[in-house]
Short mmCIF file of C-alpha atoms and ligand atoms in Angstrom, two decimals:
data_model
loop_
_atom_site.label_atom_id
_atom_site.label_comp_id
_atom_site.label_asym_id
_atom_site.label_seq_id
_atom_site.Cartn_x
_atom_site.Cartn_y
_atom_site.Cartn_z
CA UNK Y 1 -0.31 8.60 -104.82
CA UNK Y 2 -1.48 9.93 -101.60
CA UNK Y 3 -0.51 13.18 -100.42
CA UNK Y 4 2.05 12.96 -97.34
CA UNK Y 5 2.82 15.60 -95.46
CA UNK Y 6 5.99 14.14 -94.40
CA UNK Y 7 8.96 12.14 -96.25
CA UNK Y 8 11.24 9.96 -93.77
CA UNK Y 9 13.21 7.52 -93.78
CA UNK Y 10 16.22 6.30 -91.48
CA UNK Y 11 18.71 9.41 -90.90
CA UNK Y 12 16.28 11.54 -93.49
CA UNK Y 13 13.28 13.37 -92.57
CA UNK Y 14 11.69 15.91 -95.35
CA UNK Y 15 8.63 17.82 -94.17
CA UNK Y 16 6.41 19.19 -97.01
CA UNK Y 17 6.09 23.58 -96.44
CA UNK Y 18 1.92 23.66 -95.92
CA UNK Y 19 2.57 27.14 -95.92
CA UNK Y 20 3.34 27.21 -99.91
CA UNK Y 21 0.21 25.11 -100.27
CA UNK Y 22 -1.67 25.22 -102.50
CA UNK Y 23 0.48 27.40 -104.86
CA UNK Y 24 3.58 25.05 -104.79
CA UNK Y 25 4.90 21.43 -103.06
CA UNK Y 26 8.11 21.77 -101.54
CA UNK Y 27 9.80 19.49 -99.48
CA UNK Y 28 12.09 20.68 -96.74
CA UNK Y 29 15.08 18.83 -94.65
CA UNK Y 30 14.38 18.69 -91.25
CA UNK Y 31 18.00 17.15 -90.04
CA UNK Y 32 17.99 18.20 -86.26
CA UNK Y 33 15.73 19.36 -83.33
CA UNK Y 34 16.20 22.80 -83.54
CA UNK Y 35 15.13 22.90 -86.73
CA UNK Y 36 11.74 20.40 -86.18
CA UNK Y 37 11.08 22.84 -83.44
CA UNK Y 38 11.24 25.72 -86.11
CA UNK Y 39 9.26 24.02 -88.47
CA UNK Y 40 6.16 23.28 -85.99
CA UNK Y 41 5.93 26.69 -84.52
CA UNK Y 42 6.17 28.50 -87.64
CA UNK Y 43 3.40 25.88 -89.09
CA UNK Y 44 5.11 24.10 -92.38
CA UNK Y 45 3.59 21.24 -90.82
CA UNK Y 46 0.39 21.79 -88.47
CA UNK Y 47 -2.59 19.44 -86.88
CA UNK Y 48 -1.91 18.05 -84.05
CA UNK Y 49 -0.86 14.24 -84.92
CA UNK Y 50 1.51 15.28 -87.85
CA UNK Y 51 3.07 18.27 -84.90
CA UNK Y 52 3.86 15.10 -82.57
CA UNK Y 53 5.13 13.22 -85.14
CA UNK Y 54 7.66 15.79 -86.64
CA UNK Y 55 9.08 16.22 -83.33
CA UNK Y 56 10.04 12.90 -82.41
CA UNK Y 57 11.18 11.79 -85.90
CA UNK Y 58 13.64 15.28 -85.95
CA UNK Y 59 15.11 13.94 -82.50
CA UNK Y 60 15.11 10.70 -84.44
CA UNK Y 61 17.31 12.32 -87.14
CA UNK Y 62 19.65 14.06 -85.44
CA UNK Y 63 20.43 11.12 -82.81
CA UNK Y 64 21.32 9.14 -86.10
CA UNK Y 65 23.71 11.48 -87.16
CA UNK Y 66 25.19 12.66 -83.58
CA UNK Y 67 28.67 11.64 -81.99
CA UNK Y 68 28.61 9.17 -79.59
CA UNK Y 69 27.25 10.37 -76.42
CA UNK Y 70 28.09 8.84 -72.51
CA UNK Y 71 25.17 6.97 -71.67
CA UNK Y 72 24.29 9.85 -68.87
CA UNK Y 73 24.91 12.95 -71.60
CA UNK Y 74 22.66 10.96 -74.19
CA UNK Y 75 19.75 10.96 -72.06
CA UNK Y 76 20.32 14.61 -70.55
CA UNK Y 77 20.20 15.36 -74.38
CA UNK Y 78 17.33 13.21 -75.16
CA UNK Y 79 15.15 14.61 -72.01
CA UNK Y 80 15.73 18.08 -72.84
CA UNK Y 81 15.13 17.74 -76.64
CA UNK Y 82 11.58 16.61 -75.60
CA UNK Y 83 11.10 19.33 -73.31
CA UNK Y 84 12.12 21.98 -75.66
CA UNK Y 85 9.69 20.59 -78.30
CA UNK Y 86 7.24 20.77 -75.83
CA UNK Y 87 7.33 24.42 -76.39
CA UNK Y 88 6.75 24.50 -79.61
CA UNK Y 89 2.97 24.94 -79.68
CA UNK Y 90 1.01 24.56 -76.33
CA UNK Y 91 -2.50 23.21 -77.28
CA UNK Y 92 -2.36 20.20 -79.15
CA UNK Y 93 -1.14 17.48 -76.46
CA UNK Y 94 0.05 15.07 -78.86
CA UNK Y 95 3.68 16.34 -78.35
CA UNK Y 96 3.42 16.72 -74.94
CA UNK Y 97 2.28 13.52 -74.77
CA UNK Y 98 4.48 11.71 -76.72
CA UNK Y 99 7.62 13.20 -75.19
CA UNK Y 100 5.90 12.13 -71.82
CA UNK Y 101 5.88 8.35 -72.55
CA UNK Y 102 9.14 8.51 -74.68
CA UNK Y 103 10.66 10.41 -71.25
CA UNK Y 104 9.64 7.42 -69.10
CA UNK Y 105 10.62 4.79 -71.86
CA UNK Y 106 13.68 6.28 -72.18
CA UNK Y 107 14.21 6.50 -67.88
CA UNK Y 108 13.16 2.91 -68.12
CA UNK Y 109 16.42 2.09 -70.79
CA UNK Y 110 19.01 3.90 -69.18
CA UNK Y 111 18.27 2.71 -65.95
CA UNK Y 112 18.63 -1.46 -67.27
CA UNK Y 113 22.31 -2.29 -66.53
CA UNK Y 114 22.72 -4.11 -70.32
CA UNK Y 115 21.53 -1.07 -72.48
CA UNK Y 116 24.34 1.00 -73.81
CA UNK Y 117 23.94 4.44 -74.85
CA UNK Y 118 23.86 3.19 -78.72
CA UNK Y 119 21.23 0.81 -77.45
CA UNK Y 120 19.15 3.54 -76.07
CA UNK Y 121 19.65 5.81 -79.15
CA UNK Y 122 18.50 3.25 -81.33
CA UNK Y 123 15.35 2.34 -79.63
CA UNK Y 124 14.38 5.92 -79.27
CA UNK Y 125 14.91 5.86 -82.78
CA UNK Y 126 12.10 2.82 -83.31
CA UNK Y 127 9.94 4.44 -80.62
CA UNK Y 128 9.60 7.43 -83.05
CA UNK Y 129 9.74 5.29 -86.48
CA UNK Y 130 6.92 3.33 -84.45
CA UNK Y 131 4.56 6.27 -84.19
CA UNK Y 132 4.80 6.87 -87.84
CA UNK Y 133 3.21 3.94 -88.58
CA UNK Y 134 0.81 3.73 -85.42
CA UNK Y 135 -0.86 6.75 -86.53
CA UNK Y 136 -1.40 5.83 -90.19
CA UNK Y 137 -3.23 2.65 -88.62
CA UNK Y 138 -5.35 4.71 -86.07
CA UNK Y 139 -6.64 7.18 -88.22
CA UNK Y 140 -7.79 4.01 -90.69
CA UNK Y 141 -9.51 2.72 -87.95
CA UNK Y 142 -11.10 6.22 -86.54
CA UNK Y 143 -12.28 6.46 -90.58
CA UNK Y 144 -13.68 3.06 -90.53
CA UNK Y 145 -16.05 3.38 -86.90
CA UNK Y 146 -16.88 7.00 -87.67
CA UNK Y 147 -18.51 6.05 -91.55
CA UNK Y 148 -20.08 2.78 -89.49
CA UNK Y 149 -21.44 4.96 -86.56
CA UNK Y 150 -22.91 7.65 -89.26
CA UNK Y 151 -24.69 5.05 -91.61
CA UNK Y 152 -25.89 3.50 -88.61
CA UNK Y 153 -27.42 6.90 -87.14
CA UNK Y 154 -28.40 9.09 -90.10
CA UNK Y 155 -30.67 6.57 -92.02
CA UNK Y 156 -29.83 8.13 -95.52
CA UNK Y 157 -27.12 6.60 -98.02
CA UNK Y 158 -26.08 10.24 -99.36
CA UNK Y 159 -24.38 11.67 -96.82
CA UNK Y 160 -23.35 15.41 -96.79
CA UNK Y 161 -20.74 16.30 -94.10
CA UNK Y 162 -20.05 19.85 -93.06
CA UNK Y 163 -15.96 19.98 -91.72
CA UNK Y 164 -13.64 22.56 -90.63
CA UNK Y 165 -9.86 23.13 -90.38
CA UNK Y 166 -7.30 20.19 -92.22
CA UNK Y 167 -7.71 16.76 -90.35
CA UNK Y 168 -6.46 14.99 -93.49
CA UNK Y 169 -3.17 13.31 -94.98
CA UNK Y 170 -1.67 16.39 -93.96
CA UNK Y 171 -2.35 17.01 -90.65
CA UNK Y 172 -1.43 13.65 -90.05
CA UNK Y 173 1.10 10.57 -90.94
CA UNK Y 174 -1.38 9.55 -93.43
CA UNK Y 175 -5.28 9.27 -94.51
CA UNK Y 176 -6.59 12.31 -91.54
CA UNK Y 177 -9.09 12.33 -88.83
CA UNK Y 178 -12.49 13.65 -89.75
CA UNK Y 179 -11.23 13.85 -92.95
CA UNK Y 180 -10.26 9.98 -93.01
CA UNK Y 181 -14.15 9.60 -91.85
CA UNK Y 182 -15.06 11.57 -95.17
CA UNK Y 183 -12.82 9.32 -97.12
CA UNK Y 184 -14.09 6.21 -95.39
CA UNK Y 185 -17.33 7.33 -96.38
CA UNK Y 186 -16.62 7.93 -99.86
CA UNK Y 187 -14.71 4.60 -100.01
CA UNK Y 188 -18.23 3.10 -99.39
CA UNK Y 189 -20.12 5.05 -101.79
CA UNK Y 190 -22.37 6.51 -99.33
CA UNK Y 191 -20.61 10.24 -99.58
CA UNK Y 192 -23.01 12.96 -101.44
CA UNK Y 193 -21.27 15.53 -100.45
CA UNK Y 194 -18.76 17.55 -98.15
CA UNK Y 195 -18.55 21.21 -97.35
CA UNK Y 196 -15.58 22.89 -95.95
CA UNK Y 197 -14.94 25.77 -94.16
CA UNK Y 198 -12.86 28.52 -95.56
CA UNK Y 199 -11.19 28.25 -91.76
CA UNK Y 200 -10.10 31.96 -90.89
CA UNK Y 201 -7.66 33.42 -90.05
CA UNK Y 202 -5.29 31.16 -91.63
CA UNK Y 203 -7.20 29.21 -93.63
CA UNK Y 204 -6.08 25.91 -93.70
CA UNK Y 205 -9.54 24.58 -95.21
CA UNK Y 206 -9.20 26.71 -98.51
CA UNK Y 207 -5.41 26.35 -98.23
CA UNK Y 208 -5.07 22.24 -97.38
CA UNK Y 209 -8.67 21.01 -97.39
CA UNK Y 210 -9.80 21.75 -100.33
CA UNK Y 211 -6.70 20.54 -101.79
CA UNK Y 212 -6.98 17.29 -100.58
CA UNK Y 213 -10.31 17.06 -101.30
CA UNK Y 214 -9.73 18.36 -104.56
CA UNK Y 215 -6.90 16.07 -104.91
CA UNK Y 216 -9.09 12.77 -103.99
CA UNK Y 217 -11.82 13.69 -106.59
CA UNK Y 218 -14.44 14.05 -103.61
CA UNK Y 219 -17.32 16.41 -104.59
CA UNK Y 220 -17.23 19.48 -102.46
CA UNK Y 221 -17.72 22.85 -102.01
CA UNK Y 222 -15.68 25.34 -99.99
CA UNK Y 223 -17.75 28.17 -97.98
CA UNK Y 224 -16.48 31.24 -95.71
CA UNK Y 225 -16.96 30.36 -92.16
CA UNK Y 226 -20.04 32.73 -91.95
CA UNK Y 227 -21.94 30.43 -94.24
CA UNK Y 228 -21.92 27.50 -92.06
CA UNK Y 229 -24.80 27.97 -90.27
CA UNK Y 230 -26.78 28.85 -93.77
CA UNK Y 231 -25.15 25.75 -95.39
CA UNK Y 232 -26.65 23.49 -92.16
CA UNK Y 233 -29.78 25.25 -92.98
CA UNK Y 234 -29.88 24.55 -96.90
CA UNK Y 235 -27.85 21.89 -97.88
CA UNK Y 236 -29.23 18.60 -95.83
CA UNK Y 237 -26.22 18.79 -93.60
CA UNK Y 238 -26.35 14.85 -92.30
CA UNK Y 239 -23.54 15.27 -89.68
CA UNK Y 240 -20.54 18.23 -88.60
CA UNK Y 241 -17.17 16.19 -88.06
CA UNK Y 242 -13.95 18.05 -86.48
CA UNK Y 243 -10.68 17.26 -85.55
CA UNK Y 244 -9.42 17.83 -81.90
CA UNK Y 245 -5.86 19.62 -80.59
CA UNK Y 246 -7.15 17.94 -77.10
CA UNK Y 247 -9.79 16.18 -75.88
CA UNK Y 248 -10.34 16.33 -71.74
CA UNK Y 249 -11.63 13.58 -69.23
CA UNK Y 250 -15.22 15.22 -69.51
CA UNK Y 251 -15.27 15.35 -73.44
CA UNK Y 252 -14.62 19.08 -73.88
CA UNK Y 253 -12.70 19.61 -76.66
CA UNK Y 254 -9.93 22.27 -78.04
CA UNK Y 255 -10.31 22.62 -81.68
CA UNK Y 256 -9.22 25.13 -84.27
CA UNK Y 257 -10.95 28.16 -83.73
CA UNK Y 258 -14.77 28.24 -85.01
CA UNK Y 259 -15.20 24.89 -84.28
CA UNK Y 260 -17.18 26.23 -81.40
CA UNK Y 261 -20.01 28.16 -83.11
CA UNK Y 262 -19.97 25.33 -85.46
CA UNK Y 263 -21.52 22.93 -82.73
CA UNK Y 264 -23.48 25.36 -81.47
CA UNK Y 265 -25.24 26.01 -85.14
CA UNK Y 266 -25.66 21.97 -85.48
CA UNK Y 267 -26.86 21.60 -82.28
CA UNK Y 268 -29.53 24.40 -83.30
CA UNK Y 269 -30.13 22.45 -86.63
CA UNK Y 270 -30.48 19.26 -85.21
CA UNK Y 271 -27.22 18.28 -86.66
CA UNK Y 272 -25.18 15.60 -85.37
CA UNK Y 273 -21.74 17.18 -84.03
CA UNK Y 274 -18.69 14.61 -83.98
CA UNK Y 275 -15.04 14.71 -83.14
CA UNK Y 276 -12.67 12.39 -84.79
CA UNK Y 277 -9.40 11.75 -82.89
CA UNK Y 278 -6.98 9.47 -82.00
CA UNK Y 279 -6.71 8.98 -77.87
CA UNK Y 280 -2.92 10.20 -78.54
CA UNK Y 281 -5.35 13.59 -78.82
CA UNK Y 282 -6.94 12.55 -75.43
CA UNK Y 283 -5.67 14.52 -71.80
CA UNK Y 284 -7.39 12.74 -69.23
CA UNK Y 285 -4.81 14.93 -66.67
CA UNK Y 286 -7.31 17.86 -67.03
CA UNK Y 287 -10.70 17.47 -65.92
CA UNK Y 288 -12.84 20.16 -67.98
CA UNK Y 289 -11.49 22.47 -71.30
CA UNK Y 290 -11.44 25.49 -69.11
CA UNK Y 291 -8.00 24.47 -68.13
CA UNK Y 292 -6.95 24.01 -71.41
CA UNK Y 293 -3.87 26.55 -72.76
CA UNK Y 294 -4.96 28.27 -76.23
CA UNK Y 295 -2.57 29.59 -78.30
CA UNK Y 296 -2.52 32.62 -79.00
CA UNK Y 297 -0.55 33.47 -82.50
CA UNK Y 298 1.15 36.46 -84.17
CA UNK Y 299 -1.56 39.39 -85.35
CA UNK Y 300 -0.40 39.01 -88.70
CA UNK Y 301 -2.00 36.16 -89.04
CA UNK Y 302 -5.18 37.40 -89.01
CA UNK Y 303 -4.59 41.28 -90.56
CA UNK Y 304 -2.46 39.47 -93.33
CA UNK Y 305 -3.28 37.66 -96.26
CA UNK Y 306 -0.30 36.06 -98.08
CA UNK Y 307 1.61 38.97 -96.53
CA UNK Y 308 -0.70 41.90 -98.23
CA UNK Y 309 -2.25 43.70 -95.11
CA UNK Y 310 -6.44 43.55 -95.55
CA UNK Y 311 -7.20 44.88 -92.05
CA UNK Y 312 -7.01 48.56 -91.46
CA UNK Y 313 -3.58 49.79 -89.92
CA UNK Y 314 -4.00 50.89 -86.13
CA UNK Y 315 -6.67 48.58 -85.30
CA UNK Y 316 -6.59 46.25 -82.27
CA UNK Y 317 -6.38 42.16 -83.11
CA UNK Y 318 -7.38 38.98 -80.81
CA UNK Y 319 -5.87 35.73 -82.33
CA UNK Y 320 -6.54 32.78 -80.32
CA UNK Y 321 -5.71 29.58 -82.85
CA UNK Y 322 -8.45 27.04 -80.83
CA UNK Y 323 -11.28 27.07 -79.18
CA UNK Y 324 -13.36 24.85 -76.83
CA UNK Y 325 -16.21 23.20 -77.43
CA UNK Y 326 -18.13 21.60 -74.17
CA UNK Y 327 -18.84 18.33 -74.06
CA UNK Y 328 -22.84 18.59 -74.43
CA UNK Y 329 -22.88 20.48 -77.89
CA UNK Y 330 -20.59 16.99 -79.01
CA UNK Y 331 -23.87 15.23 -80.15
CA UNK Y 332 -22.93 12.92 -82.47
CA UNK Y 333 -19.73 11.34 -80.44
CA UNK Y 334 -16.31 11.05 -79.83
CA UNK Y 335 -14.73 9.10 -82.93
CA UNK Y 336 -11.44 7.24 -82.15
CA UNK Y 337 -9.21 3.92 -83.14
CA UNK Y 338 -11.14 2.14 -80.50
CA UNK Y 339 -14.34 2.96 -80.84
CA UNK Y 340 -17.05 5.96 -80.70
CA UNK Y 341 -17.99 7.31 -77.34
CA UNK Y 342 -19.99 9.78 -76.06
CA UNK Y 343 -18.34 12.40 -74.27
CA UNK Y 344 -18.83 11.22 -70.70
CA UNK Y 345 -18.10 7.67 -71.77
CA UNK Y 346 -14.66 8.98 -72.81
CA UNK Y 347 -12.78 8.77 -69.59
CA UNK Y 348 -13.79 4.72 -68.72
CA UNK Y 349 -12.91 3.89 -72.34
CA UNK Y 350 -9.70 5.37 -72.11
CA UNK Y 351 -8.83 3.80 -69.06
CA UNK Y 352 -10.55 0.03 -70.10
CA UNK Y 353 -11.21 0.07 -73.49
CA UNK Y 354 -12.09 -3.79 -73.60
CA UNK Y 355 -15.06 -2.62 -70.96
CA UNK Y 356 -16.83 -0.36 -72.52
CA UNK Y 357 -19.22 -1.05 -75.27
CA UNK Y 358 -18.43 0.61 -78.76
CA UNK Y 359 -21.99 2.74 -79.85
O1 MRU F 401 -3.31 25.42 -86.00
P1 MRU F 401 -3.41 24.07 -86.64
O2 MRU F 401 -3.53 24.11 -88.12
O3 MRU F 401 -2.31 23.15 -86.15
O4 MRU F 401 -4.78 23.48 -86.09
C1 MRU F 401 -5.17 22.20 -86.51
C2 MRU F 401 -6.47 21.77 -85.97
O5 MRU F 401 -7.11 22.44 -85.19
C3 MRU F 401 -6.91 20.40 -86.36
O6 MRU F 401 -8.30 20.35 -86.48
C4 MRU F 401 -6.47 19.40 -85.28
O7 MRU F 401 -5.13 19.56 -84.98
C5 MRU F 401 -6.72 18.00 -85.70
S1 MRU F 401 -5.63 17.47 -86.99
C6 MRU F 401 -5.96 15.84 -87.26
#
């Protein structure tokens, strides 16, 4: 069975705790907004498609179980649910995006003289139902062009990929990002190897990572961040593949933090450097990843490890959770559902995908 990092059905929504992970599996109810707001800021479920989705589907919950509104108070409630889960983390746009198109959707209803507010509250419930399954088909798609974009460029059928962060089943609705490009790769029989980073501070690619990669039977190896660029050096690193929070109209692109000096290393190997995302990751509102807002998160985080204090009391701590990579150390491409781009290729696909050419 594949791991989910999310249970849901109609009126139910169960969100596995990734921050018990690896030690122990436990699903927790997630019945209202409040509480999918709580559970996305204080990261039981992180990565930036599985953030969007938890958000909708716990508005989804609690309109099932809510009183019946007044078609006017419904979408007052509706509106400023999105908002406030909006605030929940600020880098990944998936959430801000998806509550953008389900606040114009739901305009769009009320404003229809037929719909009724139980009409409305059930389609926002299929609008969020519908994303579930949307991303479980995107990220099979991103696996299936990335795998067929490597093969095609590195001309060797034992392929070692070098990742970072948790882009997998977890981080997602189902199968991952760059880590659904692993699997896809695997699938084929064409994966030697993957390495993944240890992902400091809060390790989510010894925490999640190497669980599901543990999980899937795929040989790999974990190694400290610090080791990446030795690993690119020693290990016939074929290509570096990342996730993305957000992806700008020029191709720079917000990533857990590291992901930076990760491109930069390939770029110095000769390494091909890919992001795999779906275009609900893409902002093509903000021009270049200078104008991008990076979380910053709690110290603890980073003095902390499973609440024991390693870093020496009194001393100053910088936490930023992403970082940006620019668009010309993202060598490889831009994996998504439709295709693989280059970075400056990115903004004309996204606005006519049937134009442009897939690499
Ligand atoms: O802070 P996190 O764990 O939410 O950061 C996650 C990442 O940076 C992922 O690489 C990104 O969201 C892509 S997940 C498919």
């Amino acid at each position: 069975m594949a791991l989910e990092s999310l249970r849901y059905s109609r009126g139910s929504l169960q969100v596995l705790n990734q921050l018990l992970l690896p030690r122990a599996s436990v699903y927790e109810d997630v019945t209202n907004v409040q509480q999918g707001w709580e559970t996305i800021r204080l990261m039981k479920v992180r990565g930036a498609p599985a953030i969007a989705i938890v958000g909708c589907l716990s508005l989804a919950v609690e309109l099932h179980h809510s009183h019946k509104r007044k078609k006017d108070d419904l979408v007052s409630f509706i509106l400023e649910s999105l908002a406030y889960l909006v605030t929940s983390r600020p880098t990944a746009v998936n959430m801000a995006r998806a509550a953008m198109e389900l606040t114009t959707f739901v305009k769009q209803e009320a404003e229809k003289p037929d719909t009724t507010s139980e009409s409305i509250q059930n389609s926002v419930i299929q609008w969020a139902e519908d994303m579930l399954t949307k991303d479980i088909g995107d990220n099979r798609r991103i696996g299936e062009h990335g795998a067929k974009h490597i093969l095609q460029k590195v001309p060797n059928q034992d392929i070692v990929i070098l990742t970072h962060c948790n882009t997998g089943s977890l981080a997602t609705a189902g199968y991952g990002t760059a880590l659904g490009v692993v699997r896809s790769l695997h699938a084929a029989g064409c994966l030697a190897h993957v390495y993944c980073t240890e992902t400091r501070p809060y390790n989510q690619g010894a925490r999640l990572t190497a669980y599901e990669l543990v999980y899937e039977k795929i040989p790999s190896t974990l190694v400290a961040d610090s080791m990446a660029s030795l690993a690119m050096k020693e290990k016939a690193v074929s290509a570096v593949i990342v996730g993305a929070d957000r992806v700008v109209a020029n191709g720079d692109t917000a990533n857990k933090v590291g992901t930076y000096q990760l491109a930069i290393a390939a770029k110095h190997h000769g390494i091909p450097f890919y992001v795999a995302a779906p275009t609900t990751s893409c902002d093509l509102s903000l021009e270049e990843g200078d104008k991008i807002v990076i979380e910053e998160r709690p110290s603890q985080e980073l003095t902390d490890v499973n609440g024991v204090r390693i870093a020496a009391p009194g001393i100053g701590v910088w936490n930023p959770a992403f970082d940006v990579t620019p668009a010309d150390l993202i060598t490889g491409g831009i994996i998504t559902e439709i295709g693989v781009f280059r970075p400056h290729e990115l903004r004309s696909a996204l606005t006519k995908p049937m134009n442009v050419d897939c690499q």
